mmCIF file of C-alpha atoms and ligand atoms in Angstrom:
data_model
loop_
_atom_site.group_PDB
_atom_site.id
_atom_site.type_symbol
_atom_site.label_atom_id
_atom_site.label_comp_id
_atom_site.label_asym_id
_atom_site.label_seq_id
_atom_site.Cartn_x
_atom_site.Cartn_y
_atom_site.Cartn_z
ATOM 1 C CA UNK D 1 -41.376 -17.907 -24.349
ATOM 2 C CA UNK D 2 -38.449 -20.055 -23.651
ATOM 3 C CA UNK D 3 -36.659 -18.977 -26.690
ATOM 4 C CA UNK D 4 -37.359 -15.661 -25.756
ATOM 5 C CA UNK D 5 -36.003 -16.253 -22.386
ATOM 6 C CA UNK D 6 -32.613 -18.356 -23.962
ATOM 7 C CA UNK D 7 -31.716 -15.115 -26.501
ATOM 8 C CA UNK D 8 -32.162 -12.910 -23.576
ATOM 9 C CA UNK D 9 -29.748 -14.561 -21.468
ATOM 10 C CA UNK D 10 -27.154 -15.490 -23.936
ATOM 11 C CA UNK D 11 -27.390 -11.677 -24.882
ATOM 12 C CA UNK D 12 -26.843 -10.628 -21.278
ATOM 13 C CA UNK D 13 -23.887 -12.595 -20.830
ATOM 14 C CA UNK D 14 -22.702 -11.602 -23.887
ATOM 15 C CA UNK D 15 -22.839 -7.583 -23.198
ATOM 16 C CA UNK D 16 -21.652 -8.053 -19.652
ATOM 17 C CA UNK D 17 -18.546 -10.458 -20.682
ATOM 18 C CA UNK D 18 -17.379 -7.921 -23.054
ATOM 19 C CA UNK D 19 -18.133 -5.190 -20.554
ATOM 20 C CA UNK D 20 -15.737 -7.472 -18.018
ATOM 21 C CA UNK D 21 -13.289 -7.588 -21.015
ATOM 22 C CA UNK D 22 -12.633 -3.316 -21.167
ATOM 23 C CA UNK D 23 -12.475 -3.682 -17.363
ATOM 24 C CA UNK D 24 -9.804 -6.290 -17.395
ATOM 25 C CA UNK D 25 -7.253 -4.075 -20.003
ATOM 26 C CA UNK D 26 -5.948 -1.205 -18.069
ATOM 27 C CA UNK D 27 -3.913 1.283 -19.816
ATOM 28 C CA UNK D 28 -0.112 0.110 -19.994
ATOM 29 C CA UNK D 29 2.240 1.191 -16.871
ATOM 30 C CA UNK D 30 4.831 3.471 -17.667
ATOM 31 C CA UNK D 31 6.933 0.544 -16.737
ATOM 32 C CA UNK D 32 5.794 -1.205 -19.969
ATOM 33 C CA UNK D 33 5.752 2.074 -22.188
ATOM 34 C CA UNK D 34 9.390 2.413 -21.531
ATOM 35 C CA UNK D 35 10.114 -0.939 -22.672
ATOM 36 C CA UNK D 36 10.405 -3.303 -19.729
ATOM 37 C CA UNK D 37 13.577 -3.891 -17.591
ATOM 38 C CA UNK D 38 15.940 -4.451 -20.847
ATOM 39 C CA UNK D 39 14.895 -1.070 -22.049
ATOM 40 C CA UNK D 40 15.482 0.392 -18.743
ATOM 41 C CA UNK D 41 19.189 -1.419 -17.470
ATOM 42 C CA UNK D 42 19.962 0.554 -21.610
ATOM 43 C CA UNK D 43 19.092 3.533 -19.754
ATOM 44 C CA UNK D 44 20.411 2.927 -16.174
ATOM 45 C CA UNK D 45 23.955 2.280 -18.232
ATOM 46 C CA UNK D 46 24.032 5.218 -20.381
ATOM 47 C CA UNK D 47 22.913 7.105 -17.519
ATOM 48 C CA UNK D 48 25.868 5.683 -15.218
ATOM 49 C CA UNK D 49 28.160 6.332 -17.842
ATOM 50 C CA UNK D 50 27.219 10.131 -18.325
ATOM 51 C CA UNK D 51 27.440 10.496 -14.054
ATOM 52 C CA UNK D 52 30.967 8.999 -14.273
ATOM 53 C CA UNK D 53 32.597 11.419 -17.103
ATOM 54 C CA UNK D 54 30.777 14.509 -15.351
ATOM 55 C CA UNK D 55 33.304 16.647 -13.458
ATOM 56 C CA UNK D 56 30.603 18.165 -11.026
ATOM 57 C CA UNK D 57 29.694 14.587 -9.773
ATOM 58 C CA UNK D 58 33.215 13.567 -8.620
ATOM 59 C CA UNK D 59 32.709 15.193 -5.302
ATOM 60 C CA UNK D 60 29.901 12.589 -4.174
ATOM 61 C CA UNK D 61 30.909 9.621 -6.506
ATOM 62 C CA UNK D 62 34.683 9.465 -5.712
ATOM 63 C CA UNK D 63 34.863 6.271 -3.535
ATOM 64 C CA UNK D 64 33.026 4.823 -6.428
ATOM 65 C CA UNK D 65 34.955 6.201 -9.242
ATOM 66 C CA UNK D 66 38.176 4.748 -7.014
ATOM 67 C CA UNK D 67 37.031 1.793 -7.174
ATOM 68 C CA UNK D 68 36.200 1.619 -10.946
ATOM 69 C CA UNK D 69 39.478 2.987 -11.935
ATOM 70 C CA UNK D 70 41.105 0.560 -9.335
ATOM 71 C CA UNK D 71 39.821 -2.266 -11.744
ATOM 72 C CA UNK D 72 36.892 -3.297 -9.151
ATOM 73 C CA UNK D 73 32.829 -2.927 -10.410
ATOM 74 C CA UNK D 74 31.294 -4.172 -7.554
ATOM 75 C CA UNK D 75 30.335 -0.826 -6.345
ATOM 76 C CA UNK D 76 29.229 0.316 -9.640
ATOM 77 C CA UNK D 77 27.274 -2.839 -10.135
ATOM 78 C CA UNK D 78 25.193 -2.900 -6.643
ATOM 79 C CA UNK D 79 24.188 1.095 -7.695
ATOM 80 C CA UNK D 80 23.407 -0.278 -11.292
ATOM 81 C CA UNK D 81 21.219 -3.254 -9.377
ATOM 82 C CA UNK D 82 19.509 -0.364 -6.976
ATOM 83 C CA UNK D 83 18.666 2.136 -9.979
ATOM 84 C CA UNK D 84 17.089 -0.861 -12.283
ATOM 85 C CA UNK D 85 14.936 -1.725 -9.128
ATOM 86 C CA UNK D 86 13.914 2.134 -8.219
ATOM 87 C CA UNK D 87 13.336 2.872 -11.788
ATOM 88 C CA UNK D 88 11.212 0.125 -12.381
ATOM 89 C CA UNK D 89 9.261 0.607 -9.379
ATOM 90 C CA UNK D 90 8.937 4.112 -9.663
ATOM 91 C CA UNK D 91 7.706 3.538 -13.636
ATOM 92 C CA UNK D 92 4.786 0.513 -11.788
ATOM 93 C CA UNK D 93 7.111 -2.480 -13.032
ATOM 94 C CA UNK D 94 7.375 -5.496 -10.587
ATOM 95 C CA UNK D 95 10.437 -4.454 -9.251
ATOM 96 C CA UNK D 96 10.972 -3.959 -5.552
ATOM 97 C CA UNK D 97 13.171 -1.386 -4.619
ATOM 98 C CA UNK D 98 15.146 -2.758 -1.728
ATOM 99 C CA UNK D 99 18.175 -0.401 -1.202
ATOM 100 C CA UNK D 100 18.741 2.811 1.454
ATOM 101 C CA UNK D 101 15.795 5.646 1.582
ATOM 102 C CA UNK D 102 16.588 8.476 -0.191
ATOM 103 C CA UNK D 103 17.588 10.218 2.522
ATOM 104 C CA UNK D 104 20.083 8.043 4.365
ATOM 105 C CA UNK D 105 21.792 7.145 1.065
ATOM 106 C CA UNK D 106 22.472 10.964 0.183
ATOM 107 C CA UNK D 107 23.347 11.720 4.098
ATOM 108 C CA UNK D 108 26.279 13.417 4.541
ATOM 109 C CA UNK D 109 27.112 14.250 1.477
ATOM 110 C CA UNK D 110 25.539 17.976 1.404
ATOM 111 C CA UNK D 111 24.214 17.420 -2.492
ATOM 112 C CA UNK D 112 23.919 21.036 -4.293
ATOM 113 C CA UNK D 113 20.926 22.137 -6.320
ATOM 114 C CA UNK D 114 23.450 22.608 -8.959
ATOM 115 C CA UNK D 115 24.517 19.069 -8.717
ATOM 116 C CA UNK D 116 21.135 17.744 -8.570
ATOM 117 C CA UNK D 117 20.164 19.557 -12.021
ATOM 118 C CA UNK D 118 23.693 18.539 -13.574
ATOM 119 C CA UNK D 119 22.547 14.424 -12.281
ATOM 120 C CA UNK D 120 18.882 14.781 -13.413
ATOM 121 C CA UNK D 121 20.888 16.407 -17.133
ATOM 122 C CA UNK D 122 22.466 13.487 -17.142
ATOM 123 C CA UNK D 123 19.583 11.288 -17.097
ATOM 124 C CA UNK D 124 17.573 13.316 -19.482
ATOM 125 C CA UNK D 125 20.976 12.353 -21.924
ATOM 126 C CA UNK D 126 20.487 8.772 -21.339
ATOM 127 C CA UNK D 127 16.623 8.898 -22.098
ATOM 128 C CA UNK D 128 17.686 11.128 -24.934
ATOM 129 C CA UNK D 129 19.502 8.636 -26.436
ATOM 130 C CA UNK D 130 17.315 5.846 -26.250
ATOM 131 C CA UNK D 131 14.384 8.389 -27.922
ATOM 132 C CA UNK D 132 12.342 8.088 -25.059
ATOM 133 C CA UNK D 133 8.524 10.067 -25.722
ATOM 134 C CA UNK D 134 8.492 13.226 -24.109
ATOM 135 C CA UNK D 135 5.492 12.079 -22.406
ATOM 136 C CA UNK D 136 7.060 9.346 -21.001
ATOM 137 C CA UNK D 137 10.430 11.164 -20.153
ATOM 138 C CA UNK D 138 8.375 13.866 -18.283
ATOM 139 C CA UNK D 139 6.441 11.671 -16.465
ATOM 140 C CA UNK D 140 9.885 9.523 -14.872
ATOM 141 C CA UNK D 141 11.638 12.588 -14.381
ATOM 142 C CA UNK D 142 8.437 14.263 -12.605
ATOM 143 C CA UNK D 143 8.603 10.680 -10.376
ATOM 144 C CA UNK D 144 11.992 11.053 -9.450
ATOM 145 C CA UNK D 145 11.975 14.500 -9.245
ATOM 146 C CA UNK D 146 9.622 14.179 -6.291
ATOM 147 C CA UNK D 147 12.786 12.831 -4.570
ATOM 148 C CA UNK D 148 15.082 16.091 -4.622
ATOM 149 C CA UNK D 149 13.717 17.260 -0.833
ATOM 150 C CA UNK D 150 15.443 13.961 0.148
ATOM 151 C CA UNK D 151 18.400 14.350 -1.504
ATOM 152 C CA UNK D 152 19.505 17.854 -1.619
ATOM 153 C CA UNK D 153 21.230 19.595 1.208
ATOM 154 C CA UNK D 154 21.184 16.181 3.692
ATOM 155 C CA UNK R 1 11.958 -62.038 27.786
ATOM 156 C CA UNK R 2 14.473 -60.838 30.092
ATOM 157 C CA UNK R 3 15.971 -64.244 29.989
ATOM 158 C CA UNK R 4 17.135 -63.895 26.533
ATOM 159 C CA UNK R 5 18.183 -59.854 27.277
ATOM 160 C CA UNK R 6 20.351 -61.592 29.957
ATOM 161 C CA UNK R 7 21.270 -64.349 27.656
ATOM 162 C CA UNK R 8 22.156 -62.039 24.788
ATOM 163 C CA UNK R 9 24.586 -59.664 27.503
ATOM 164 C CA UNK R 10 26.712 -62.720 27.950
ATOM 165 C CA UNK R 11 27.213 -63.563 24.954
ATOM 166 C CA UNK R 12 27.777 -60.430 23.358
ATOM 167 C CA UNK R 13 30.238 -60.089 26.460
ATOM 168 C CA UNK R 14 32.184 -63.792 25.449
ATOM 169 C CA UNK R 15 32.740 -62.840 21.765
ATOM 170 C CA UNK R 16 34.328 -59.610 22.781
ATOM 171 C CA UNK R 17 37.495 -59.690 20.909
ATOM 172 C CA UNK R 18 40.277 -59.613 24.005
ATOM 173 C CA UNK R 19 42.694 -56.934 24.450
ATOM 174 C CA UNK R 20 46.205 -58.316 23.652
ATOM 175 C CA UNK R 21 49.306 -55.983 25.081
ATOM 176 C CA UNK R 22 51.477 -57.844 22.822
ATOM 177 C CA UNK R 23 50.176 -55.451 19.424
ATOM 178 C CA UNK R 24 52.540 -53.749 17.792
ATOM 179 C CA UNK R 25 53.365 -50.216 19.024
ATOM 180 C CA UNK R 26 52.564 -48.485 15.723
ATOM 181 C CA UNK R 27 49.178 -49.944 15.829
ATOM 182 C CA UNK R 28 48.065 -48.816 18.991
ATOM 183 C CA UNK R 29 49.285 -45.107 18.334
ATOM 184 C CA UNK R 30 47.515 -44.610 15.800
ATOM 185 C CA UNK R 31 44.271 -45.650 17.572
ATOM 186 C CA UNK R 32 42.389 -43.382 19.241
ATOM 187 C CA UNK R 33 41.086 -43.826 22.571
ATOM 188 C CA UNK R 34 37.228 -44.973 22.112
ATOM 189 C CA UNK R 35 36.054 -41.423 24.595
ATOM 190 C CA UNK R 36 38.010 -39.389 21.981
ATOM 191 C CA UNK R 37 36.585 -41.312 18.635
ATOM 192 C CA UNK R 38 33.037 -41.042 20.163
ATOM 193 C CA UNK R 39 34.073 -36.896 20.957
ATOM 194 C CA UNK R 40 35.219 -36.420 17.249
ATOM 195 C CA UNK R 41 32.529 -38.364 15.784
ATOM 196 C CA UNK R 42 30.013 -36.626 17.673
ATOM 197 C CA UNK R 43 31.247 -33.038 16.703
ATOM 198 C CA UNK R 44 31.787 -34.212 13.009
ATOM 199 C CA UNK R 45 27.772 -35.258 13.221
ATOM 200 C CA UNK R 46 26.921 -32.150 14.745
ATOM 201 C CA UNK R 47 28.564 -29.799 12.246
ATOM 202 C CA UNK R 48 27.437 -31.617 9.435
ATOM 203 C CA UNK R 49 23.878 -31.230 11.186
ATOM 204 C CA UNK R 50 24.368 -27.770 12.041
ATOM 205 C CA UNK R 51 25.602 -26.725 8.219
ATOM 206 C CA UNK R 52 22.778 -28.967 6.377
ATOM 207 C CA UNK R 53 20.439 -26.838 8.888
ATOM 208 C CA UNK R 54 22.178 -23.354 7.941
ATOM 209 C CA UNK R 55 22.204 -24.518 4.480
ATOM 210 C CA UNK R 56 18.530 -25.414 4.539
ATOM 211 C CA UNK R 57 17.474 -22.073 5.822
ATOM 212 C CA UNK R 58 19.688 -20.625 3.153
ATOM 213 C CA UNK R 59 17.347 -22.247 0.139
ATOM 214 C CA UNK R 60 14.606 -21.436 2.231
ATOM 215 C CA UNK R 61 15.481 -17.368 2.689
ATOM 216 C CA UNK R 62 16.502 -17.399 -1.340
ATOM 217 C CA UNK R 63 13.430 -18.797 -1.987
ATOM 218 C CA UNK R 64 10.904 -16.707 0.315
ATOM 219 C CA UNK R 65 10.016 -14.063 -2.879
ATOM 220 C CA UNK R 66 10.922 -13.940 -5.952
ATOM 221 C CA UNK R 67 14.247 -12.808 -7.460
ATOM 222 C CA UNK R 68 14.083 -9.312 -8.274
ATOM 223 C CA UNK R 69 14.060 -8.279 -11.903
ATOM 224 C CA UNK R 70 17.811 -6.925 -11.569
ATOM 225 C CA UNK R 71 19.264 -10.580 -11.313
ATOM 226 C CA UNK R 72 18.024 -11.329 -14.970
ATOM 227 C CA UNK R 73 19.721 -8.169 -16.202
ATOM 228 C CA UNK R 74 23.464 -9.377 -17.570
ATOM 229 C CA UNK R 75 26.047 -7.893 -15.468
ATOM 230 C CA UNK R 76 28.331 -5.536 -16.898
ATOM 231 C CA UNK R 77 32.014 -4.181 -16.264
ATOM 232 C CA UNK R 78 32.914 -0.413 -16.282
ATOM 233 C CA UNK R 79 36.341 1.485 -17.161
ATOM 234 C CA UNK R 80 37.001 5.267 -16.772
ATOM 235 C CA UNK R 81 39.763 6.605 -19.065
ATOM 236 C CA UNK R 82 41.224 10.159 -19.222
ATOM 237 C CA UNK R 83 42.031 11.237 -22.785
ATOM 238 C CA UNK R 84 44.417 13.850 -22.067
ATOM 239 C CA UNK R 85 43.548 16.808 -25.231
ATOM 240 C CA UNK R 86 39.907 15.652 -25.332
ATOM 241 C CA UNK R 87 38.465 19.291 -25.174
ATOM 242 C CA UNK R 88 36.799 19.800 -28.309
ATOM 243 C CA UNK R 89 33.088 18.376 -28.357
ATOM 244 C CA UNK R 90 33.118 17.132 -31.832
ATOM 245 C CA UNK R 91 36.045 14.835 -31.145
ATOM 246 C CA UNK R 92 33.961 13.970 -27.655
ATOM 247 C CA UNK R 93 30.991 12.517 -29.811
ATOM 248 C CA UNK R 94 32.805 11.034 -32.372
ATOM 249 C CA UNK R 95 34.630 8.726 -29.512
ATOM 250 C CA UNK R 96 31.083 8.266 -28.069
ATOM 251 C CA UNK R 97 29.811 7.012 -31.210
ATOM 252 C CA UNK R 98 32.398 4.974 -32.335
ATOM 253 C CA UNK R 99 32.939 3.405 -29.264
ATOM 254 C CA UNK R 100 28.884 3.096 -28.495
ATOM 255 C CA UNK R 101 29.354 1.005 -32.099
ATOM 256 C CA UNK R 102 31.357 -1.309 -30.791
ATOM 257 C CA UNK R 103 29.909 -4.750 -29.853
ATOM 258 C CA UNK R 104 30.065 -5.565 -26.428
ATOM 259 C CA UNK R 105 29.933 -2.026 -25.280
ATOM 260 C CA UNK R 106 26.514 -1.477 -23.156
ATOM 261 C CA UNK R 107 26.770 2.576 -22.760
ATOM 262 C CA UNK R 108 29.656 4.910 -23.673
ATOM 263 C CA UNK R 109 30.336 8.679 -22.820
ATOM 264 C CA UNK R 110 32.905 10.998 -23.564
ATOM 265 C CA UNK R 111 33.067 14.751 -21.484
ATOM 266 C CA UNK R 112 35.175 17.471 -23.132
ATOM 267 C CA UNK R 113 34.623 19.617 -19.555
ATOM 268 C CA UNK R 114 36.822 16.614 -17.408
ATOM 269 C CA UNK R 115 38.310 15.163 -20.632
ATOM 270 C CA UNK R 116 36.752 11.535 -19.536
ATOM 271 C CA UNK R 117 35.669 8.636 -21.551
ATOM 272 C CA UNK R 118 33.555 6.633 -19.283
ATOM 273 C CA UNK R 119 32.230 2.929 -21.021
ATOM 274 C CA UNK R 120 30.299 0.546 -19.711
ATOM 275 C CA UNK R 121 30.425 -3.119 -21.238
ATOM 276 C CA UNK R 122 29.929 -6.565 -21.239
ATOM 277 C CA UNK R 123 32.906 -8.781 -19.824
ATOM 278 C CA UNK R 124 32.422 -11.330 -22.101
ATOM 279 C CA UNK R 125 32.363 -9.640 -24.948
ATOM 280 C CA UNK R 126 34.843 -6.946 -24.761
ATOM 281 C CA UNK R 127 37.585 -5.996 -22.884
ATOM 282 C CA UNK R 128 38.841 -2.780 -20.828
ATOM 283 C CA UNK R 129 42.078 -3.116 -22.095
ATOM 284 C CA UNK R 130 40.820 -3.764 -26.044
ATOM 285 C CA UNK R 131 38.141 -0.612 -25.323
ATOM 286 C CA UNK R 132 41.710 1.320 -24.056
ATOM 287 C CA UNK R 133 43.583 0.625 -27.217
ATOM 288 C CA UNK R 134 40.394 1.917 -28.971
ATOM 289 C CA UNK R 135 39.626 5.134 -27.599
ATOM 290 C CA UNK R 136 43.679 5.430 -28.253
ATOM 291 C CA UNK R 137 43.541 4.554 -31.655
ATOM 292 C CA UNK R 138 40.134 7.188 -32.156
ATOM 293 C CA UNK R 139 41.996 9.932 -30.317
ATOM 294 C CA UNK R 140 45.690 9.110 -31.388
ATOM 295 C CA UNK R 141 46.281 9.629 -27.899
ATOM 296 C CA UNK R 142 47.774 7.741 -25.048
ATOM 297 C CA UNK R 143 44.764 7.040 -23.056
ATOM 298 C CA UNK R 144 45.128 6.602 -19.177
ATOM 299 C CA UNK R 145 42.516 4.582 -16.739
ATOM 300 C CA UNK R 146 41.064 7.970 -14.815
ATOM 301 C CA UNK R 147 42.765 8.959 -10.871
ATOM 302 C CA UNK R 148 40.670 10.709 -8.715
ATOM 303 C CA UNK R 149 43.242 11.430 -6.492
ATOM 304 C CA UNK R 150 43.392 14.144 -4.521
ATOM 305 C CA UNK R 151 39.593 14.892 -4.689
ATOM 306 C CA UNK R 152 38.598 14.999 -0.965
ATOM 307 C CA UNK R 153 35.378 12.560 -0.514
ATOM 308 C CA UNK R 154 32.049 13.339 0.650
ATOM 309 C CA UNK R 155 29.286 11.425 3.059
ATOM 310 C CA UNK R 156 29.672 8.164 5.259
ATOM 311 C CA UNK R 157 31.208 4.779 4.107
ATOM 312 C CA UNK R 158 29.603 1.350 4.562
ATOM 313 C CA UNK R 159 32.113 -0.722 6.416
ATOM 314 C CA UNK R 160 31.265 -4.059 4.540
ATOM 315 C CA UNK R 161 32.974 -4.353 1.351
ATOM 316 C CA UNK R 162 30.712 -3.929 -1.494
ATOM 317 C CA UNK R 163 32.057 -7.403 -3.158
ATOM 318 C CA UNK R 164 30.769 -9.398 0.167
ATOM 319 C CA UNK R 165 27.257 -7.892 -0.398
ATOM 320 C CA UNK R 166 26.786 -8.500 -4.017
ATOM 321 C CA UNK R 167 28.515 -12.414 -3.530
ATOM 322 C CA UNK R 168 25.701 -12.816 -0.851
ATOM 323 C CA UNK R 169 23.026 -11.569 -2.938
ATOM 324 C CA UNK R 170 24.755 -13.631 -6.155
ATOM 325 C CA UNK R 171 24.480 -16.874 -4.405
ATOM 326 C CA UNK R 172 20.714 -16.438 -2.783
ATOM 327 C CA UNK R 173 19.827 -15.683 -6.429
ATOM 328 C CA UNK R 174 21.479 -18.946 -7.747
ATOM 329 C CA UNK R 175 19.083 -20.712 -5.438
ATOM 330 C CA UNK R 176 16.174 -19.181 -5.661
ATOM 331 C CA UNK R 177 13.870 -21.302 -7.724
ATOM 332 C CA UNK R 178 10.891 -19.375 -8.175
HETATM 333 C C1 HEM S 201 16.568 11.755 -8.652
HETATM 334 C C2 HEM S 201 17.758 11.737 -8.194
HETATM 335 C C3 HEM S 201 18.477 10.588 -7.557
HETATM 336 C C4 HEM S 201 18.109 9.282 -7.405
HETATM 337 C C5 HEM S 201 16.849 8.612 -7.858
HETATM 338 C C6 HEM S 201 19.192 8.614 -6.720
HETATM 339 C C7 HEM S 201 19.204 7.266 -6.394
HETATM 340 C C8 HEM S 201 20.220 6.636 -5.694
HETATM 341 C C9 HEM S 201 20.209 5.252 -5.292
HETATM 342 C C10 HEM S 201 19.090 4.277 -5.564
HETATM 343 C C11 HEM S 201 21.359 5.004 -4.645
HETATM 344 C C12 HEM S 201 21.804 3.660 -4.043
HETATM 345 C C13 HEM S 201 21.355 3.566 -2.627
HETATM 346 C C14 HEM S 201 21.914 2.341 -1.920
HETATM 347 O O1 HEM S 201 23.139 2.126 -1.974
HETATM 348 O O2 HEM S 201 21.143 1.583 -1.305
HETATM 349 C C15 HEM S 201 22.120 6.218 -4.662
HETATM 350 C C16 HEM S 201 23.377 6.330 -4.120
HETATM 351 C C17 HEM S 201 24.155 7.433 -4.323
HETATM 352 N N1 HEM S 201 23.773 8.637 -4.869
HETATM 353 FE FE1 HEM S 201 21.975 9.095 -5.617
HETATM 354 N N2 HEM S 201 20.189 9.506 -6.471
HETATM 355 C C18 HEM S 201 19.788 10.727 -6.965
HETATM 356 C C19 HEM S 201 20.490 11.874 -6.926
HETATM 357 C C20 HEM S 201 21.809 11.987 -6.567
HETATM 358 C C21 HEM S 201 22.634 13.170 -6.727
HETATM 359 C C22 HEM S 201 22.133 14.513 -7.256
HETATM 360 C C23 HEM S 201 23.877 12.830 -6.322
HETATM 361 C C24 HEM S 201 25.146 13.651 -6.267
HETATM 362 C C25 HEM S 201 25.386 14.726 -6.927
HETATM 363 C C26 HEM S 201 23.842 11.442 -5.878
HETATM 364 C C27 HEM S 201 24.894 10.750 -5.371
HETATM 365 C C28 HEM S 201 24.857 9.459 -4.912
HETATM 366 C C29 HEM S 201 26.012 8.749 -4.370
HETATM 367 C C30 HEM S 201 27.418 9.297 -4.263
HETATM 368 C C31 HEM S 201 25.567 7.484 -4.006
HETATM 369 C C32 HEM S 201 26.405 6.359 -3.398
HETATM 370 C C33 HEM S 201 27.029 5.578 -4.528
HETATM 371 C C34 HEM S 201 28.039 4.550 -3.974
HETATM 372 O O3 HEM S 201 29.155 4.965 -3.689
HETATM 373 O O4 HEM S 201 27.692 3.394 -3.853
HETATM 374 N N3 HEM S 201 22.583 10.971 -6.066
HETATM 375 N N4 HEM S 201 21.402 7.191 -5.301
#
């Protein structure tokens, strides 16, 4: 009876331990499908660089274009610093996202829909590059995408 | 008790080193009146208070959370060039790849539509004026750094300088220790 009673138990914990274990392994964050934060600064650069050489993004970016052609990358660098953090975020990485809201960082500046889809072209380029899954790329853009009411027309 | 308080007055009061007015001149110039010492030495002890204090709740602020994942990214350097004659795309992607290639460079892209070859790199690896002489040599052009002159700007400006925001941030990372 009490051998009975011992294989029972040990076969309880057993099947409830490995039921714990499927529990504890959640599917990996977009965050960690992308590659982690090295994978995504790769992007945030390529993505910077393809913003700076587009004509149709002068208009909003000049102050910061100024200031890279002046010699200065402070600007560029702080933007590079906010992007890593909203990306990251935004894909369920441990960033924190700590600069404007959408909305008072695009105030003012009247953005077009035209110049929204030439910005989110030049991000698809930079994930492009990199060979990022389409299942992946879809589901940042569709993120980020979410953002255009914020951004557009403020 | 109060005996030797008294006692101890008296004595301190005898061995009192007396005041000659015979010292030398230069001497007593330079000595500062004992209200003014005690007034500078006073103000030295309270700044020196007040900036360990400021100091303290520096560390302390750095330290609250933990640095976010942006401050282990290395920091890079950017430079815009205009390639005057950079129309055709080929010649665009052949830049971009060659200069993509080269080590130090972090991201590289070349627009035939604003004739632009924007890089971005790291510092200590490469150079904008090396990166320059590059695209140059690629293009067999003389490359200029980019002017956006004349372009009228759009939306509000932040009034603090972007360098004094990213040297605050820089040093609260450098002493956060979490
Ligand atoms: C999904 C789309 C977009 C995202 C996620 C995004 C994100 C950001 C972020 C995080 C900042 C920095 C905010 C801060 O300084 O605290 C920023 C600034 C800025 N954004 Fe966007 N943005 C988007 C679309 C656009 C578009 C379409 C334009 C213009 C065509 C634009 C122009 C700018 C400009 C000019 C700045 C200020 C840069 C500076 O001078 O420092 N953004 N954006």
């Amino acid at each position: 009876m009490k051998k009975t009673l011992l294989i029972f138990s040990v076969a309880l914990v057993t099947l409830m331990s490995s039921c714990k274990k499927e529990e504890e392994t959640p599917a990996p964050t977009l965050y960690e499908r992308l590659g982690g934060v090295n994978a995504i600064s790769a992007v945030v650069d390529q993505f910077i660089a393809n913003v700076a050489a587009n004509p149709k993004m002068v208009r909003t970016f000049k102050p910061l274009l100024d200031e890279v052609a002046a010699g200065k990358t402070t600007r560029v660098t702080a933007l590079r610093n906010n992007l890593i953090d909203q990306i990251g975020q935004a894909s369920g990485g441990p960033q924190v996202y700590k600069g404007k809201d959408m909305v008072t960082a695009h105030k003012g500046m009247k953005i077009t829909d035209d110049e929204f889809n030439s910005l989110v072209n030049d991000l698809v380029m930079a994930l492009d590059k990199f060979k990022v899954p389409t299942t992946e790329k879809n589901e940042l853009l569709g993120v980020l995408g979410g953002l255009k009411g914020m951004i557009v027309n403020q | 008790m109060y005996l030797f308080i008294l006692w101890r007055r008296n004595f301190k009061k005898k061995n009192q080193p007396t005041k000659s007015i015979l010292r030398p001149l230069a001497v007593s110039t330079t000595k500062q009146p004992p209200i003014m010492k005690a007034i500078l030495s006073k103000t030295l002890k309270t700044s020196a208070y007040t900036l360990a204090i400021l100091f303290g709740a520096f560390v302390v602020y750095a330290n609250w959370e933990p640095a976010p994942m942006h401050a282990y990214v290395k920091p890079i350097s950017m430079t815009i060039l205009k390639v005057n004659g950079l129309t055709d795309l080929g010649e665009a992607n052949e830049v971009k790849e060659k200069v993509s290639k080269t080590s130090g460079v972090t991201a590289c892209a070349a627009n035939p539509a604003s004739q632009l070859v924007s890089i971005t790199f790291d510092p200590e690896q490469t150079s904008a004026q090396s990166l320059t002489q590059l695209v140059s040599n690629i293009t067999n052009t003389d490359v200029q750094n980019a002017s956006f002159e004349g372009v009228e700007p759009s939306g509000p400006e932040c009034p603090v300088p972007h360098e004094y925001i990213l040297a605050f941030e820089r040093a609260k990372y450098a002493l956060c220790f979490r």
